[in-house]
PDB file of C-alpha atoms in Angstrom:
ATOM      1  CA  MET W 153     -35.497  -6.346  -8.538  1.00  0.00           C
ATOM      2  CA  LYS W 154     -37.407  -3.810 -10.563  1.00  0.00           C
ATOM      3  CA  THR W 155     -35.820  -0.446 -11.380  1.00  0.00           C
ATOM      4  CA  THR W 156     -38.139   2.467 -10.778  1.00  0.00           C
ATOM      5  CA  PHE W 157     -38.119   5.960 -12.195  1.00  0.00           C
ATOM      6  CA  LYS W 158     -37.042   7.175  -8.758  1.00  0.00           C
ATOM      7  CA  ASP W 159     -33.986   4.861  -8.949  1.00  0.00           C
ATOM      8  CA  VAL W 160     -33.036   6.262 -12.352  1.00  0.00           C
ATOM      9  CA  VAL W 161     -33.358   9.858 -11.118  1.00  0.00           C
ATOM     10  CA  ALA W 162     -31.227   9.097  -8.046  1.00  0.00           C
ATOM     11  CA  LEU W 163     -28.560   7.492 -10.229  1.00  0.00           C
ATOM     12  CA  GLY W 164     -28.527  10.520 -12.516  1.00  0.00           C
ATOM     13  CA  GLN W 165     -28.132  12.855  -9.558  1.00  0.00           C
ATOM     14  CA  ARG W 166     -25.213  10.820  -8.162  1.00  0.00           C
ATOM     15  CA  ARG W 167     -23.531  10.836 -11.582  1.00  0.00           C
ATOM     16  CA  GLN W 168     -23.934  14.611 -11.897  1.00  0.00           C
ATOM     17  CA  LYS W 169     -22.422  15.117  -8.436  1.00  0.00           C
ATOM     18  CA  ALA W 170     -19.505  12.829  -9.354  1.00  0.00           C
ATOM     19  CA  LYS W 171     -18.941  14.776 -12.597  1.00  0.00           C
ATOM     20  CA  HIS W 172     -18.889  18.069 -10.719  1.00  0.00           C
ATOM     21  CA  THR W 173     -16.406  16.674  -8.191  1.00  0.00           C
ATOM     22  CA  PHE W 174     -14.228  15.258 -10.970  1.00  0.00           C
ATOM     23  CA  HIS W 175     -14.124  18.558 -12.865  1.00  0.00           C
ATOM     24  CA  THR W 176     -12.991  20.257  -9.647  1.00  0.00           C
ATOM     25  CA  LEU W 177     -10.322  17.574  -9.163  1.00  0.00           C
ATOM     26  CA  ARG W 178      -9.154  17.529 -12.795  1.00  0.00           C
ATOM     27  CA  PRO W 179      -6.463  20.280 -12.662  1.00  0.00           C
ATOM     28  CA  VAL W 180      -5.083  18.873  -9.408  1.00  0.00           C
ATOM     29  CA  ALA W 181      -4.956  15.376 -10.913  1.00  0.00           C
ATOM     30  CA  LYS W 182      -2.726  16.525 -13.760  1.00  0.00           C
ATOM     31  CA  GLN W 183      -0.470  18.421 -11.348  1.00  0.00           C
ATOM     32  CA  LEU W 184      -0.111  15.332  -9.130  1.00  0.00           C
ATOM     33  CA  ARG W 185       0.754  13.150 -12.119  1.00  0.00           C
ATOM     34  CA  GLU W 186       3.322  15.625 -13.393  1.00  0.00           C
ATOM     35  CA  ARG W 187       4.796  16.236  -9.939  1.00  0.00           C
ATOM     36  CA  ALA W 188       5.281  12.475  -9.566  1.00  0.00           C
ATOM     37  CA  GLY W 189       7.106  12.480 -12.905  1.00  0.00           C
ATOM     38  CA  LEU W 190       4.569  10.171 -14.535  1.00  0.00           C
ATOM     39  CA  THR W 191       3.652  10.326 -18.205  1.00  0.00           C
ATOM     40  CA  GLN W 192       0.085   9.831 -19.372  1.00  0.00           C
ATOM     41  CA  PRO W 193       0.943   6.299 -20.602  1.00  0.00           C
ATOM     42  CA  GLU W 194       2.415   5.448 -17.184  1.00  0.00           C
ATOM     43  CA  MET W 195      -0.653   6.816 -15.391  1.00  0.00           C
ATOM     44  CA  GLY W 196      -2.898   4.910 -17.772  1.00  0.00           C
ATOM     45  CA  GLY W 197      -1.007   1.715 -16.937  1.00  0.00           C
ATOM     46  CA  LEU W 198      -1.547   2.289 -13.217  1.00  0.00           C
ATOM     47  CA  VAL W 199      -5.245   2.995 -13.684  1.00  0.00           C
ATOM     48  CA  GLY W 200      -5.857   0.369 -16.363  1.00  0.00           C
ATOM     49  CA  VAL W 201      -6.831   2.689 -19.208  1.00  0.00           C
ATOM     50  CA  SER W 202      -5.086   4.048 -22.293  1.00  0.00           C
ATOM     51  CA  ALA W 203      -2.883   7.137 -22.334  1.00  0.00           C
ATOM     52  CA  GLY W 204      -5.461   8.721 -24.634  1.00  0.00           C
ATOM     53  CA  GLU W 205      -8.137   8.214 -22.000  1.00  0.00           C
ATOM     54  CA  ILE W 206      -5.983   9.914 -19.354  1.00  0.00           C
ATOM     55  CA  CYS W 207      -5.412  12.775 -21.798  1.00  0.00           C
ATOM     56  CA  ARG W 208      -9.151  13.150 -22.464  1.00  0.00           C
ATOM     57  CA  TRP W 209      -9.879  13.133 -18.716  1.00  0.00           C
ATOM     58  CA  GLU W 210      -7.241  15.779 -18.042  1.00  0.00           C
ATOM     59  CA  GLN W 211      -8.578  17.973 -20.833  1.00  0.00           C
ATOM     60  CA  GLY W 212     -12.153  17.577 -19.635  1.00  0.00           C
ATOM     61  CA  GLU W 213     -13.280  15.896 -22.852  1.00  0.00           C
ATOM     62  CA  ARG W 214     -14.430  12.703 -21.143  1.00  0.00           C
ATOM     63  CA  PHE W 215     -15.567  11.559 -17.734  1.00  0.00           C
ATOM     64  CA  PRO W 216     -14.270   8.246 -16.353  1.00  0.00           C
ATOM     65  CA  ARG W 217     -16.664   5.397 -15.721  1.00  0.00           C
ATOM     66  CA  ALA W 218     -17.236   4.475 -12.085  1.00  0.00           C
ATOM     67  CA  ALA W 219     -14.680   1.640 -11.854  1.00  0.00           C
ATOM     68  CA  ALA W 220     -11.963   3.631 -13.651  1.00  0.00           C
ATOM     69  CA  LEU W 221     -12.730   6.709 -11.568  1.00  0.00           C
ATOM     70  CA  GLU W 222     -12.317   4.695  -8.389  1.00  0.00           C
ATOM     71  CA  ARG W 223      -8.917   3.353  -9.527  1.00  0.00           C
ATOM     72  CA  TYR W 224      -7.857   6.830 -10.689  1.00  0.00           C
ATOM     73  CA  VAL W 225      -8.721   8.402  -7.337  1.00  0.00           C
ATOM     74  CA  LEU W 226      -6.816   5.674  -5.477  1.00  0.00           C
ATOM     75  CA  VAL W 227      -3.703   6.275  -7.612  1.00  0.00           C
ATOM     76  CA  LEU W 228      -4.033  10.051  -7.146  1.00  0.00           C
ATOM     77  CA  ALA W 229      -4.339   9.630  -3.378  1.00  0.00           C
ATOM     78  CA  LYS W 230      -1.092   7.642  -3.338  1.00  0.00           C
ATOM     79  CA  LEU W 231       0.615  10.269  -5.510  1.00  0.00           C
ATOM     80  CA  ALA W 232      -0.562  13.034  -3.181  1.00  0.00           C
ATOM     81  CA  GLN W 233       1.254  11.325  -0.310  1.00  0.00           C
ATOM     82  CA  GLN W 234       4.548  11.025  -2.215  1.00  0.00           C
ATOM     83  CA  LYS W 235       7.302  13.580  -2.479  1.00  0.00           C
ATOM     84  CA  PRO W 236       7.968  14.935  -5.990  1.00  0.00           C
ATOM     85  CA  ARG W 237      10.616  13.054  -7.966  1.00  0.00           C
ATOM     86  CA  ASP W 238      13.967  14.762  -7.894  1.00  0.00           C
ATOM     87  CA  ALA W 239      15.134  15.199 -11.498  1.00  0.00           C
ATOM     88  CA  ASP W 240      18.778  14.767 -10.381  1.00  0.00           C
ATOM     89  CA  HIS W 241      18.073  11.291  -8.970  1.00  0.00           C
ATOM     90  CA  VAL W 242      15.963   9.759 -11.750  1.00  0.00           C
TER      91      VAL W 242
END
């Protein structure tokens, strides 16, 4: 299958939309992680990336690749459904 210029433009537009959505989600993602009592290394282990990568995502320095973004969103969705960890019961 031959890739056309139109395909490349469409891909670029989808990536830009995903970046915009991620930057909107970014502050909420950190809050969810912290509320769940997870460290960046623990979150990285759940997502399959390094703690440094989670840090760079949270600070807006990097944007996750598609596969990592999908895993990250799935983990965040699960965290959003959980109650915060009670510090007295950890």
